[in-house]
Short mmCIF file of C-alpha atoms and ligand atoms in Angstrom, two decimals:
data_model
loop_
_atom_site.label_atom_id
_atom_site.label_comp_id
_atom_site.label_asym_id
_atom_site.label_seq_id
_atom_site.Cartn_x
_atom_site.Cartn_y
_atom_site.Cartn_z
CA UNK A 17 -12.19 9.16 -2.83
CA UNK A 18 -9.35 10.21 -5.14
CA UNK A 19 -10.37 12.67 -7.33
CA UNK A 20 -8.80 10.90 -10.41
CA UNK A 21 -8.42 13.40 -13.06
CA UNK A 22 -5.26 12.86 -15.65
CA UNK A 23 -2.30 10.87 -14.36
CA UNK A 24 0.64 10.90 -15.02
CA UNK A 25 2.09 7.19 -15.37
CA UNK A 26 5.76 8.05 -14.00
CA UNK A 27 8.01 4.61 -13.55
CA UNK A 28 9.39 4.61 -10.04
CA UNK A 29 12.61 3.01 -9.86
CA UNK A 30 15.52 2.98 -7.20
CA UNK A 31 17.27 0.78 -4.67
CA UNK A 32 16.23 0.93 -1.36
CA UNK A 33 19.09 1.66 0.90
CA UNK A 34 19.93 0.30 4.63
CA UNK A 35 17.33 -0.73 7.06
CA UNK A 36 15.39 1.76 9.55
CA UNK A 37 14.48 1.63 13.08
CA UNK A 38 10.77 0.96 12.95
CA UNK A 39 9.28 2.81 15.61
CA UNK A 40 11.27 6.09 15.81
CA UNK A 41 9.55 9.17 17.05
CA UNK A 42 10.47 12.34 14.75
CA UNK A 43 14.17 11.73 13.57
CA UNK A 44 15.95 14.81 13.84
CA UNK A 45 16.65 15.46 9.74
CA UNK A 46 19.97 16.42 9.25
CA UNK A 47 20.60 19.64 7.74
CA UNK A 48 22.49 19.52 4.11
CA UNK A 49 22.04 21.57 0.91
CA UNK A 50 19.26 20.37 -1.62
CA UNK A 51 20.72 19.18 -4.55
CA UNK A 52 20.82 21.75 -7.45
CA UNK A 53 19.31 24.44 -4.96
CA UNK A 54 20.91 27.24 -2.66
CA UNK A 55 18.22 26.92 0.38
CA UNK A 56 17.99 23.78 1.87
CA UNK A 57 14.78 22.47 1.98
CA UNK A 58 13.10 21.05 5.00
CA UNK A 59 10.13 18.18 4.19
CA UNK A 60 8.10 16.88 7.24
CA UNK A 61 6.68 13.18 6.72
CA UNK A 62 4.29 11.60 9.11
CA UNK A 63 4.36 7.33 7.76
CA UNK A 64 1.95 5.20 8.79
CA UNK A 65 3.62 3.11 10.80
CA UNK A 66 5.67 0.04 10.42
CA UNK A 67 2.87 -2.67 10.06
CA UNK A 68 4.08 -4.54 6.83
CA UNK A 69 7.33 -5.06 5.33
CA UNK A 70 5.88 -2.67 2.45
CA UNK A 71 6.12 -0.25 4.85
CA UNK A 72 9.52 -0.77 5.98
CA UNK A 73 11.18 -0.62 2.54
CA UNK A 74 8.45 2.47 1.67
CA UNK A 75 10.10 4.05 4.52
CA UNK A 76 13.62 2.70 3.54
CA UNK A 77 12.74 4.65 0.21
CA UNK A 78 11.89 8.07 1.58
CA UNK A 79 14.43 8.22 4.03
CA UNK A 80 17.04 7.39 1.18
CA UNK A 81 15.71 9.50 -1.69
CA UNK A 82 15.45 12.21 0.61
CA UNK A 83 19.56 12.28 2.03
CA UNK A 84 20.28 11.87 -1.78
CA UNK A 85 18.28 14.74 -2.84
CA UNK A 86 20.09 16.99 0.18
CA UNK A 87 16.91 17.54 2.10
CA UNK A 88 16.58 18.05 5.67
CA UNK A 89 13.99 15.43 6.77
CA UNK A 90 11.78 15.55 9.99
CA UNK A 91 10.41 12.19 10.20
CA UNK A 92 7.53 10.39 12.08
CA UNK A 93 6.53 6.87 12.26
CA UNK A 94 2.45 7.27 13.60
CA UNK A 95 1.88 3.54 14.50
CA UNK A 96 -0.85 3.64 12.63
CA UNK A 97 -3.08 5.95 14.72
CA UNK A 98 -5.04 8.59 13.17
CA UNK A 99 -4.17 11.11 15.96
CA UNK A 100 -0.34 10.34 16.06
CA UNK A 101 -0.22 11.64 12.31
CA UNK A 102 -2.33 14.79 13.23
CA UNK A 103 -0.32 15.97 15.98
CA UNK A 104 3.10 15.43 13.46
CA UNK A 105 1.52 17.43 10.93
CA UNK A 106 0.74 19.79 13.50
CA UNK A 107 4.20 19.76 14.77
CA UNK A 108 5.44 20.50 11.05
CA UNK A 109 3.47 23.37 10.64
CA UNK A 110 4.74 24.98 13.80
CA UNK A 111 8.50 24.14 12.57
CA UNK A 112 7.66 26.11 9.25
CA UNK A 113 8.67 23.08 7.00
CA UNK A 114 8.50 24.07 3.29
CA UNK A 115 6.73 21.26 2.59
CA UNK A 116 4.47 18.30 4.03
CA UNK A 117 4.23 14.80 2.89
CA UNK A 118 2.34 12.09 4.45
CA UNK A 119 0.66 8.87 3.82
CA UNK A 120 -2.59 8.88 5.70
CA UNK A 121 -3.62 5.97 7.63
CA UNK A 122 -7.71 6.15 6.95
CA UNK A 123 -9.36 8.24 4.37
CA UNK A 124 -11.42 10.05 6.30
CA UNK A 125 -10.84 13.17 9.09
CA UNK A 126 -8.15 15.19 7.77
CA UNK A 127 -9.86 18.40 6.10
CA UNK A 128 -9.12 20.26 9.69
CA UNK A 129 -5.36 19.68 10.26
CA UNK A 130 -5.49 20.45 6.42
CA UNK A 131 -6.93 23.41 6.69
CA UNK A 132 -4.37 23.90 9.11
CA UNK A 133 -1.18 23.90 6.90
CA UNK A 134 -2.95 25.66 3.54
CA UNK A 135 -3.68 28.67 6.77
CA UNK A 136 0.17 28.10 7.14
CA UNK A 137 0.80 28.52 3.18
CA UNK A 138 2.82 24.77 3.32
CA UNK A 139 1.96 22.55 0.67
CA UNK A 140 0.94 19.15 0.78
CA UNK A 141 1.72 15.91 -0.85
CA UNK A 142 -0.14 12.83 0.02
CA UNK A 143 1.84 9.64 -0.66
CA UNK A 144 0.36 5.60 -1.27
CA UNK A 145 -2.87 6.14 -0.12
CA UNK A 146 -5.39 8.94 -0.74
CA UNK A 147 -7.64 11.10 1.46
CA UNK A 148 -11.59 12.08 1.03
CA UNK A 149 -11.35 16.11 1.54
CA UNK A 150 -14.57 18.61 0.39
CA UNK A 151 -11.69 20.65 -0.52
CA UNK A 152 -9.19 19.65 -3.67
CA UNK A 153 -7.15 22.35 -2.96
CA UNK A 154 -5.97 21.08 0.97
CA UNK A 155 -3.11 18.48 -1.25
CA UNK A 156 -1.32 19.16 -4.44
CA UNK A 157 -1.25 15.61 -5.40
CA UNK A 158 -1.15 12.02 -4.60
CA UNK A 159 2.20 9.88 -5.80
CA UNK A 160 1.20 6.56 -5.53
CA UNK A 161 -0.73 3.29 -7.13
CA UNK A 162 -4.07 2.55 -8.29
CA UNK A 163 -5.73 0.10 -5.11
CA UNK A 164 -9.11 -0.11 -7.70
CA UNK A 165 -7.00 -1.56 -10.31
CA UNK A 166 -4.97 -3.63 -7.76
CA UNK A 167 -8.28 -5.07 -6.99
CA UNK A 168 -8.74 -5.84 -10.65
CA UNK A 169 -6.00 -7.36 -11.49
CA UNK A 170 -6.30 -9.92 -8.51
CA UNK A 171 -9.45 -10.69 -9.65
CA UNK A 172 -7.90 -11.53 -13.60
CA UNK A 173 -4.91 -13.28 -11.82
CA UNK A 174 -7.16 -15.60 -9.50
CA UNK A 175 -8.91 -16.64 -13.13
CA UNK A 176 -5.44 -17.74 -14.43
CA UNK A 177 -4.58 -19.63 -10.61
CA UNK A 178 -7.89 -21.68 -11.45
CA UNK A 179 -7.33 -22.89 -14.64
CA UNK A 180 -3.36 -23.61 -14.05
CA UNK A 181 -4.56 -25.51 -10.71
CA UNK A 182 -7.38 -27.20 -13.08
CA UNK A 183 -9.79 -26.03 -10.00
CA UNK A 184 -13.23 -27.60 -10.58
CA UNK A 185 -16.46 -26.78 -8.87
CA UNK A 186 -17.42 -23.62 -6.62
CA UNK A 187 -14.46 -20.75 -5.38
CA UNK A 188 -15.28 -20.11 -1.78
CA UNK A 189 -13.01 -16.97 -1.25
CA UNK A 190 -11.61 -15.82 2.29
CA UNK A 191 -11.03 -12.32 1.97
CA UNK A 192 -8.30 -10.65 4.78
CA UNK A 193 -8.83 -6.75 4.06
CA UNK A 194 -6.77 -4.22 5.08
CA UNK A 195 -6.76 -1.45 7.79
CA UNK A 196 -10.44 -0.71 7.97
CA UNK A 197 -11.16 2.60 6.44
CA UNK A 198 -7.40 2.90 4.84
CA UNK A 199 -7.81 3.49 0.95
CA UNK A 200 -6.09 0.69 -0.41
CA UNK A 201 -8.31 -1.68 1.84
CA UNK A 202 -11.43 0.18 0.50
CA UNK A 203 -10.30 0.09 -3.34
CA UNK A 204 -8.80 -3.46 -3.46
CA UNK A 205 -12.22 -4.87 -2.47
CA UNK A 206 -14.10 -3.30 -4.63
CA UNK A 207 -11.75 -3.67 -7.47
CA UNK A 208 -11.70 -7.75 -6.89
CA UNK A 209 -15.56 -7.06 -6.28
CA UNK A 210 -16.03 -5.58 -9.72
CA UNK A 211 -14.58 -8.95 -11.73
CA UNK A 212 -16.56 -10.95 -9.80
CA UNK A 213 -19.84 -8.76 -10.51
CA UNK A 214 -18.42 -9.21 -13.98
CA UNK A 215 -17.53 -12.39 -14.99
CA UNK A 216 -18.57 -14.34 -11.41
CA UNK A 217 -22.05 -13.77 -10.23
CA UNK A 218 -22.42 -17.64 -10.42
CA UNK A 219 -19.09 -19.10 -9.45
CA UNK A 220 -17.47 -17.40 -7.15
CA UNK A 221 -18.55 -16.24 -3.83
CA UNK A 222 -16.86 -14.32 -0.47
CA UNK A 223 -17.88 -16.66 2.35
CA UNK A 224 -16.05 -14.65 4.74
CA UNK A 225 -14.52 -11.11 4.87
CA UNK A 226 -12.60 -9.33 7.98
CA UNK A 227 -9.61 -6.84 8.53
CA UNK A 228 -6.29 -8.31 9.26
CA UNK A 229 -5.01 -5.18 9.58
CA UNK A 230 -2.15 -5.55 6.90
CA UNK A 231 -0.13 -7.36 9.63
CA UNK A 232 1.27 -10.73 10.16
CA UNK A 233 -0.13 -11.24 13.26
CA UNK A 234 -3.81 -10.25 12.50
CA UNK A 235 -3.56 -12.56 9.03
CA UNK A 236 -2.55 -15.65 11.33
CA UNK A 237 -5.76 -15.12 13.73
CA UNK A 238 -8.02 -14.20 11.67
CA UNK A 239 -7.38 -17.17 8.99
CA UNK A 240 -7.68 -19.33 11.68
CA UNK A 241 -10.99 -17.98 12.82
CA UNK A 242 -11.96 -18.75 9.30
CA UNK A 243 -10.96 -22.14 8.85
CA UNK A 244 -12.91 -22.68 12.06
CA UNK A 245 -15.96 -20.95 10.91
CA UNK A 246 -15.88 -22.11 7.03
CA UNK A 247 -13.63 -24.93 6.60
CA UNK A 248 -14.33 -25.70 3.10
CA UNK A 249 -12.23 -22.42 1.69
CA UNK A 250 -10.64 -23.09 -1.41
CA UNK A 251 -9.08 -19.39 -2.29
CA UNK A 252 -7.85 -16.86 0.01
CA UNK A 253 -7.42 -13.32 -1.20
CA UNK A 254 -4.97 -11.46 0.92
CA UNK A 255 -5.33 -7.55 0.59
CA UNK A 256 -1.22 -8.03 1.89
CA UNK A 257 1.77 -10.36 1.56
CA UNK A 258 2.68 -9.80 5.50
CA UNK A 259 -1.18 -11.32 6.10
CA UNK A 260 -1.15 -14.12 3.38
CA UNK A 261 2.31 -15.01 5.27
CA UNK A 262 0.23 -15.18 8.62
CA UNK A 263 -2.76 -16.98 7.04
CA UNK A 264 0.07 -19.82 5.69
CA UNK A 265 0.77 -20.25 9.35
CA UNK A 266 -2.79 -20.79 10.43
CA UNK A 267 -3.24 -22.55 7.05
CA UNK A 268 -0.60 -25.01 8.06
CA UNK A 269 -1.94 -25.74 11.41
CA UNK A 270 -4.87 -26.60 10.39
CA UNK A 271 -3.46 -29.23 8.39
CA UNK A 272 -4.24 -27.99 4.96
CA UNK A 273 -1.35 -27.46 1.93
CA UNK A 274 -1.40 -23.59 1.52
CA UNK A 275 -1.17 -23.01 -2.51
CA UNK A 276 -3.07 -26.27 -3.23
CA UNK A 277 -5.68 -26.83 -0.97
CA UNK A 278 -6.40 -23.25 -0.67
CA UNK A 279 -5.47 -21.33 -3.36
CA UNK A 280 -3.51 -17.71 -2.52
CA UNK A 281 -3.76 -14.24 -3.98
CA UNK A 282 -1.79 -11.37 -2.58
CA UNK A 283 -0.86 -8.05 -3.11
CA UNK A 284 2.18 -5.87 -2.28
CA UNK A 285 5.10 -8.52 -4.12
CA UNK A 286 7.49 -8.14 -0.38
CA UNK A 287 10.59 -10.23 -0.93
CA UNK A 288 9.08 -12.82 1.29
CA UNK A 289 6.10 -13.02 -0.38
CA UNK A 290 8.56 -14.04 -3.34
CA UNK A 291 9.77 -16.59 -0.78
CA UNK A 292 6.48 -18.06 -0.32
CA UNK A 293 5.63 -17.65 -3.49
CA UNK A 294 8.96 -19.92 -4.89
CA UNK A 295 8.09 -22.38 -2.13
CA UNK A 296 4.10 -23.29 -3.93
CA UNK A 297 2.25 -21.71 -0.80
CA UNK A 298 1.47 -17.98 -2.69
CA UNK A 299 0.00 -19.08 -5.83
CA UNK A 300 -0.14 -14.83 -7.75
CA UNK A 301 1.29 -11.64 -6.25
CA UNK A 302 -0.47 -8.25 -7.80
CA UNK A 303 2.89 -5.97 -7.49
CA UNK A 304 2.25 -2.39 -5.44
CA UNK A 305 5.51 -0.33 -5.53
CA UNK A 306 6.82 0.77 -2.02
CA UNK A 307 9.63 2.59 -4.31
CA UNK A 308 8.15 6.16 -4.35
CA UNK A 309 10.93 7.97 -2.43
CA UNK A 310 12.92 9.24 -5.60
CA UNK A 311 9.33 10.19 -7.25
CA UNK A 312 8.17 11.65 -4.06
CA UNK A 313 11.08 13.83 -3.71
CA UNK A 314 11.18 14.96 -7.62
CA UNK A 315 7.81 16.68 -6.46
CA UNK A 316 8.73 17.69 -3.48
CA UNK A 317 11.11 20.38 -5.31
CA UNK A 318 8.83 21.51 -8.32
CA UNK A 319 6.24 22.05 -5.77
CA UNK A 320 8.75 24.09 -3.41
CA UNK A 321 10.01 26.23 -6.43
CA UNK A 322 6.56 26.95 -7.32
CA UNK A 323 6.11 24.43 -10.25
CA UNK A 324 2.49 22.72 -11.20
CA UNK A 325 2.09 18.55 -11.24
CA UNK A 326 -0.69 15.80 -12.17
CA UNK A 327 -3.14 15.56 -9.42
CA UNK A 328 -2.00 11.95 -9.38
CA UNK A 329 1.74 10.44 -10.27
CA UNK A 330 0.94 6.52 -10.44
CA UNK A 331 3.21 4.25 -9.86
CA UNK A 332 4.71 1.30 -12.57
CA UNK A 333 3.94 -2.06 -11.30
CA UNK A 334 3.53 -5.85 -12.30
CA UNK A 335 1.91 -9.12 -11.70
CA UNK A 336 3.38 -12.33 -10.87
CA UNK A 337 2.29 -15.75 -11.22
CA UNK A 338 4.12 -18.63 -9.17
CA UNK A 339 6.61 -19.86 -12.09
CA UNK A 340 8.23 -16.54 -12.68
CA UNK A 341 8.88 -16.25 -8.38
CA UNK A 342 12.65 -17.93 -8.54
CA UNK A 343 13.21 -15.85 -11.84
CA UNK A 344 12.25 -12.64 -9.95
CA UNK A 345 13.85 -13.49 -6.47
CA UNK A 346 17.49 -12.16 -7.46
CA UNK A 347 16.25 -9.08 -8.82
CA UNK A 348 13.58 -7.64 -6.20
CA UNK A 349 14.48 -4.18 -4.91
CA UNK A 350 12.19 -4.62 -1.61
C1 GZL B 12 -0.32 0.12 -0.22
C2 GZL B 12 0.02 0.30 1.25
C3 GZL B 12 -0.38 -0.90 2.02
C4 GZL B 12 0.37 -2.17 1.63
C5 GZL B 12 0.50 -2.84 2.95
O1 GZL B 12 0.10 1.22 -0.95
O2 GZL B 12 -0.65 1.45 1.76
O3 GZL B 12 -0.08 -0.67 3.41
O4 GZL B 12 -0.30 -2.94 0.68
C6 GZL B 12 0.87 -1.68 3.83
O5 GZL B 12 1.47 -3.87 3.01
O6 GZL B 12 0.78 -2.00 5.17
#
């Protein structure tokens, strides 16, 4: 997992700009002169899809940082397969891009395409989620947030969601987890595991536990399976706003008050997980910052001219509880 030496705690801030076709092959970047530099330089990004409306504005963030920075971006949108994002890397190193970026789908199964680019002398930049690699030296660095801590810190916030719902008696937790085998599904659950190692051995328990895959879609079925299979929930604990959203549905159907009857924790802090949140049906977002396109691009350019960076630029983010969701509405970026 992320080798997590120093990091350096860099606040990511911009506006996101426009909205993106979600399932575009490689865009065509256009060419333009890097700002402050003579030569141009070309960045190849392989995103993981466009599963999550996290991923749309992370996307939205890249694509806009990059035209403001002058770069000449080859983009590709992988659908979050494995093997669409090796080939695109692939298809960067043959182009001779200065520099690749991508944020890989799974952890695992990249140390050969890897290999691959350091042979080819382009430098890597992993962004959001991290890779397992024998080798330290196939990426420069990872810009992106701490999933352990994530985990954490939805553990602490479901603590504060008991008390202010005056919850007696046991938490029987629903757990919808992320891609299987993607880093921030691996870290969140064991970061929410550690509290309730903690402070929960005898309170709290995960009845049930299965991927949504970060999507809508796969939240909906799967809390419905649940609800079939264990219909005395009380919390759910939603690695992703798009899959609480689709858990509220099946929530719904079921006849149960999402918010009240069954308590929500999510992660990500989407716009419409604000919504949901301002409506009493999220009960706590854990904020992870899609934002990282100016950030991204900043090392992008030392790492072109030659310059050295942290192994790991983390990303500023907050928590919310359900009284500070109007409040925050006006102001979200994403
Ligand atoms: C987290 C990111 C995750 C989001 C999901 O950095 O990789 O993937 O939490 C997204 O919404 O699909």
């Amino acid at each position: 997992m992320l080798n997590r030496r120093n990091f350096l705690t860099a606040a990511v801030g911009v506006a996101a700009a426009g909205t993106l076709a979600a399932c575009a092959k490689e865009d065509k970047g256009s060419t333009g002169t890097s700002s402050g530099g003579s030569k141009t330089i070309t960045l190849g990004f392989s995103q993981v899809g466009s599963e999550s409306g996290w991923r749309s504005a992370n996307t939205d963030s890249v694509k806009a940082a990059a035209k403001e920075a002058g770069y000449n971006l080859k983009f590709s949108d992988a659908q979050q397969k494995q093997e669409n994002q090796i080939s695109a890397i692939r298809s960067y190193i043959a182009q001779k891009v200065d520099v690749i970026a991508f944020s890989p789908v799974v952890v695992t199964g990249w140390d050969a395409v890897l290999k691959e680019a350091k042979a080819a002398k382009i430098p890597v930049v992993l962004t959001d989620r991290s890779v397992e690699t024998s080798d330290d030296s196939l990426y420069v660095t990872l810009v992106g947030s701490d999933f352990t801590d994530e985990g954490r810190r939805a553990g602490k916030i479901l603590e504060k969601v008991l008390e202010k719902a005056g919850h007696k008696g046991p938490v029987k937790i629903a757990q919808l987890e992320g891609t299987t085998g993607a880093a921030p599904a691996i870290e969140r659950a064991k970061g929410f595991k550690e509290v309730m190692d903690a402070d929960h051995k005898d309170d709290w328990k995960i009845v049930v536990s299965q991927t949504g895959d970060f999507t809508r879609a796969g939240g909906k079925q799967v809390m419905a399976a649940f609800l079939q299979s264990n219909p005395d929930i009380n919390v759910l604990f939603a690695h992703n706003d798009d899959m609480a959203i689709g858990a509220i549905q099946s929530i719904e159907a079921a006849g149960k008050k999402p918010g009240k009857d069954i308590l929500i924790v999510s992660i990500d802090g989407v716009k419409d997980g604000f919504v949901a949140m301002s409506e009493g049906k999220i009960n706590a977002i854990v904020e992870c910052n899609p934002l990282l396109g100016p950030q991204l691009m900043e090392v992008v350019k030392t790492v072109h001219d030659g310059g050295s960076v942290e192994r790991w630029i983390k990303t500023k983010e907050g928590d919310f509880m359900q009284d500070q969701a109007k409040a925050a509405l006006p102001t979200r970026k994403y």
